[in-house]
Short mmCIF file of C-alpha atoms in Angstrom, two decimals:
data_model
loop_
_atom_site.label_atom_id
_atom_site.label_comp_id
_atom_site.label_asym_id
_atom_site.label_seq_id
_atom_site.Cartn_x
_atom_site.Cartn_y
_atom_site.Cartn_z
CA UNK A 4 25.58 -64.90 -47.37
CA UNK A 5 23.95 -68.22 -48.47
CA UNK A 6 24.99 -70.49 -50.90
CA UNK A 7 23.49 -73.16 -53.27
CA UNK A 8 25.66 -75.57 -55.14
CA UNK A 9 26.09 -75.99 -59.15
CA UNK A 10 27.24 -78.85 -60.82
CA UNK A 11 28.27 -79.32 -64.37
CA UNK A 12 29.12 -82.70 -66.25
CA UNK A 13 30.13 -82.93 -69.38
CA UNK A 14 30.84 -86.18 -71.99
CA UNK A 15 30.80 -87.51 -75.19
CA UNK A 16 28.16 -89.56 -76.50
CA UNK A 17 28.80 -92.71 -78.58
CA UNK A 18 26.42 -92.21 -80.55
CA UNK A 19 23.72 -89.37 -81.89
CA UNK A 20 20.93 -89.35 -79.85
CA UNK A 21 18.64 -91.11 -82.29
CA UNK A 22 20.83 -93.77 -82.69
CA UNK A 23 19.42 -97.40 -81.62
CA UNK A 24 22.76 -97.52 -78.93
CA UNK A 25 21.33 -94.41 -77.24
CA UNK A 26 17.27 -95.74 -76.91
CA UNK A 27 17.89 -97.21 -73.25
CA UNK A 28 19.47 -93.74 -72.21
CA UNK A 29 17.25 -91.12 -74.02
CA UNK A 30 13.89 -93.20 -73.43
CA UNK A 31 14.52 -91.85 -69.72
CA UNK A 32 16.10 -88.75 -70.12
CA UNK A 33 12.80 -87.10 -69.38
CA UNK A 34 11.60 -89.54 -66.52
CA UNK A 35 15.33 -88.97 -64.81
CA UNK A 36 15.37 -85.20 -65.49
CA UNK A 37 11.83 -84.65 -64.25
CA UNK A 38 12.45 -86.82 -60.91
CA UNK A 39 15.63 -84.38 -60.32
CA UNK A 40 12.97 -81.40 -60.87
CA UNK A 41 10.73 -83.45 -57.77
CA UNK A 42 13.35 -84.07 -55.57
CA UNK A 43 14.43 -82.35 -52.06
CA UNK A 44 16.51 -79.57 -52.48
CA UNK A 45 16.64 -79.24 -56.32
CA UNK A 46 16.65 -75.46 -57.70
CA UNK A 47 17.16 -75.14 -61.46
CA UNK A 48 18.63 -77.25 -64.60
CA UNK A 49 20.00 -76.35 -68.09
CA UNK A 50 16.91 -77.06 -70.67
CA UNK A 51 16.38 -76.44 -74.23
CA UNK A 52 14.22 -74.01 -75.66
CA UNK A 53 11.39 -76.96 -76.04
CA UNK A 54 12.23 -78.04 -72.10
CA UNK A 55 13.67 -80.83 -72.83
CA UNK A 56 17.12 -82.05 -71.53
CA UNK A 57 20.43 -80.25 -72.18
CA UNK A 58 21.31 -82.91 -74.15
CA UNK A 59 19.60 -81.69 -77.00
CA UNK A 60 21.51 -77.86 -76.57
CA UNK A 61 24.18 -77.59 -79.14
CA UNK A 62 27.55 -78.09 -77.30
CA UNK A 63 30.14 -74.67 -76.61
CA UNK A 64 32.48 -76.92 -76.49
CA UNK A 65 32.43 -77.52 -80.87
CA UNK A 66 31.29 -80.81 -80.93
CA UNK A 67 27.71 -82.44 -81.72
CA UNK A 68 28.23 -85.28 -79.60
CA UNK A 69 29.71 -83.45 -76.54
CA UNK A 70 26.76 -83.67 -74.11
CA UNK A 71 26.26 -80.93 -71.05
CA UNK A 72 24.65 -81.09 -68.08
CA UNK A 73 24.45 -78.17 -65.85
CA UNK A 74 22.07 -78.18 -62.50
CA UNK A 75 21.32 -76.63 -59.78
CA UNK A 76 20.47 -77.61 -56.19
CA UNK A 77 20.36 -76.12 -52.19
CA UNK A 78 23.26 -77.76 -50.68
CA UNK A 79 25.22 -81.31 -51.06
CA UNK A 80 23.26 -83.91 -49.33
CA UNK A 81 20.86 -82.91 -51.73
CA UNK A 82 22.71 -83.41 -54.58
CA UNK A 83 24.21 -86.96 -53.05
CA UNK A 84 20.89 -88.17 -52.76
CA UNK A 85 19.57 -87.35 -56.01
CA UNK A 86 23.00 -88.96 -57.48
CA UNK A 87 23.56 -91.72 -55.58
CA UNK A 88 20.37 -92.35 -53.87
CA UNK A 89 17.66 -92.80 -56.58
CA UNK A 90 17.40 -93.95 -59.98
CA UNK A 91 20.02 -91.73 -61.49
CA UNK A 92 22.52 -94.57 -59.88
CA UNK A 93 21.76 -96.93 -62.50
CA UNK A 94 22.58 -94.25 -65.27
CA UNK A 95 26.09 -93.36 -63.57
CA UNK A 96 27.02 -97.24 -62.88
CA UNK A 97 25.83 -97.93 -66.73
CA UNK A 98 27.61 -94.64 -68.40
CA UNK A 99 29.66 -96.77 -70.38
CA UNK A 100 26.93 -97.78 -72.63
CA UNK A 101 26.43 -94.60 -73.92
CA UNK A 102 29.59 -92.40 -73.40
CA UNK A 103 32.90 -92.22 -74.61
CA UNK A 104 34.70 -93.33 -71.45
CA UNK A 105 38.10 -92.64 -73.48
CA UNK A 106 37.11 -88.65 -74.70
CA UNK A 107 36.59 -85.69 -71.97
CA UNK A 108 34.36 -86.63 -69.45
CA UNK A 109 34.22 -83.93 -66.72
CA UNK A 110 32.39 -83.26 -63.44
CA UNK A 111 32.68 -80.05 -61.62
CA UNK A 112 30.87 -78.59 -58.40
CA UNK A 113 31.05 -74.70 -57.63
CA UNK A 114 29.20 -72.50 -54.92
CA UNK A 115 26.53 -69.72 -55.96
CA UNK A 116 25.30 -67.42 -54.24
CA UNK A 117 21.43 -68.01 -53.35
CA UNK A 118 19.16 -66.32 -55.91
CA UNK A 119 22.27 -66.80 -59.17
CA UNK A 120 21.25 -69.06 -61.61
CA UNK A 121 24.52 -70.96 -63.27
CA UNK A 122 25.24 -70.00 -67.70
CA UNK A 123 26.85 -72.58 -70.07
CA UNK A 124 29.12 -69.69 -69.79
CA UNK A 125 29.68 -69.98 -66.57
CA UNK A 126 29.96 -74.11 -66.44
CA UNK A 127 32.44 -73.95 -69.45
CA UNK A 128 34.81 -71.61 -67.68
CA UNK A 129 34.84 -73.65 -64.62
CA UNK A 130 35.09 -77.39 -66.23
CA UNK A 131 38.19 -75.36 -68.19
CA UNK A 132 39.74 -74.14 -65.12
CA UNK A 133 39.07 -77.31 -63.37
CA UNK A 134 40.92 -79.24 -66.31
CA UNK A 135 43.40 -77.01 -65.98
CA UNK A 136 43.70 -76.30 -62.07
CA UNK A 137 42.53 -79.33 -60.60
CA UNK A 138 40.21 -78.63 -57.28
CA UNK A 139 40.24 -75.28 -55.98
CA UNK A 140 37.61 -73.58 -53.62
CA UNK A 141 36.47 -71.97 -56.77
CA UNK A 142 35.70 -75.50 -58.61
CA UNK A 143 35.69 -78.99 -57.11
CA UNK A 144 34.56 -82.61 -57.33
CA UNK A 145 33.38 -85.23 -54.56
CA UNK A 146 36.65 -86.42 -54.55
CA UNK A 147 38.43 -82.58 -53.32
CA UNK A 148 35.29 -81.01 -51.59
CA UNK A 149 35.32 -77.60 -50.42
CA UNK A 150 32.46 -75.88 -48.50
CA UNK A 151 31.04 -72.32 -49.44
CA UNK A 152 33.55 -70.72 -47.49
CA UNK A 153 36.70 -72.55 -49.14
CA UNK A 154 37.57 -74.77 -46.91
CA UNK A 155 38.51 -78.42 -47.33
CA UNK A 156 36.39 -80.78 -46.88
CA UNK A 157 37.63 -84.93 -45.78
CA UNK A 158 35.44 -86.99 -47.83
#
């Protein structure tokens, strides 16, 4: 069976999205999001009913300013890339401009099988097991890596 790998992040904003604070980060929300949709190996992302990014979904998780991201993509190296390798960088190395570094800030990873599409449901049971669990073959990060099959990965 084949695999494709989800991802969910979650944190809290320090500010509402129309908030002068925010400008830098939302003014390329849509420029970031649709270079994810371009790149190698992406499969899906978490819109809102308008397209636009997740950010604008109201939050499970029962507050306005918790933002979710929740993607989709065919294996890790593509994922990597898009993370580390392109323009996204500058929005992970600068995160502290616009999120709550001291409030839940979560990144999970999780293996689909080819053709499933990832719910909120679905990301907000695993970022709750990972908080709870830590990394498990079922739900990861970069930093505990398993591959489709469960096994351990050295990173």
């Amino acid at each position: 069976m084949a695999y494709n790998l989800a991802q969910a992040n979650i944190a809290r904003f320090k500010a509402s999205l129309d908030s002068p604070l925010m400008k830098e980060f939302v003014d390329f929300l849509e420029p970031v999001n649709r270079y994810a949709e371009e790149s190698k190996g992406f499969l899906w992302r978490l819109k809102d009913e308008e397209g636009r990014s997740a950010s604008y979904l109201v939050s499970p998780f029962k507050d306005e300013m918790m933002a979710v991201n929740i993607s989709l993509w065919e294996d890790v190296d593509a994922f990597k890339n898009f993370v580390y390798g392109s323009v996204h960088s500058y929005f992970l190395k600068n995160k502290k401009k616009w999120f709550d570094m001291q409030g839940t800030s979560l990144f999970v990873m999780w293996w689909l099988p080819e053709g499933e599409i990832p719910t909120l449901e679905t990301a907000k049971a695993k970022l709750d097991t990972y908080e709870k669990y830590g990394s498990t073959p079922e739900v990861f990060t970069f930093r505990t890596f398993y591959d489709a099959q469960g096994n351990l990965i050295d990173s």
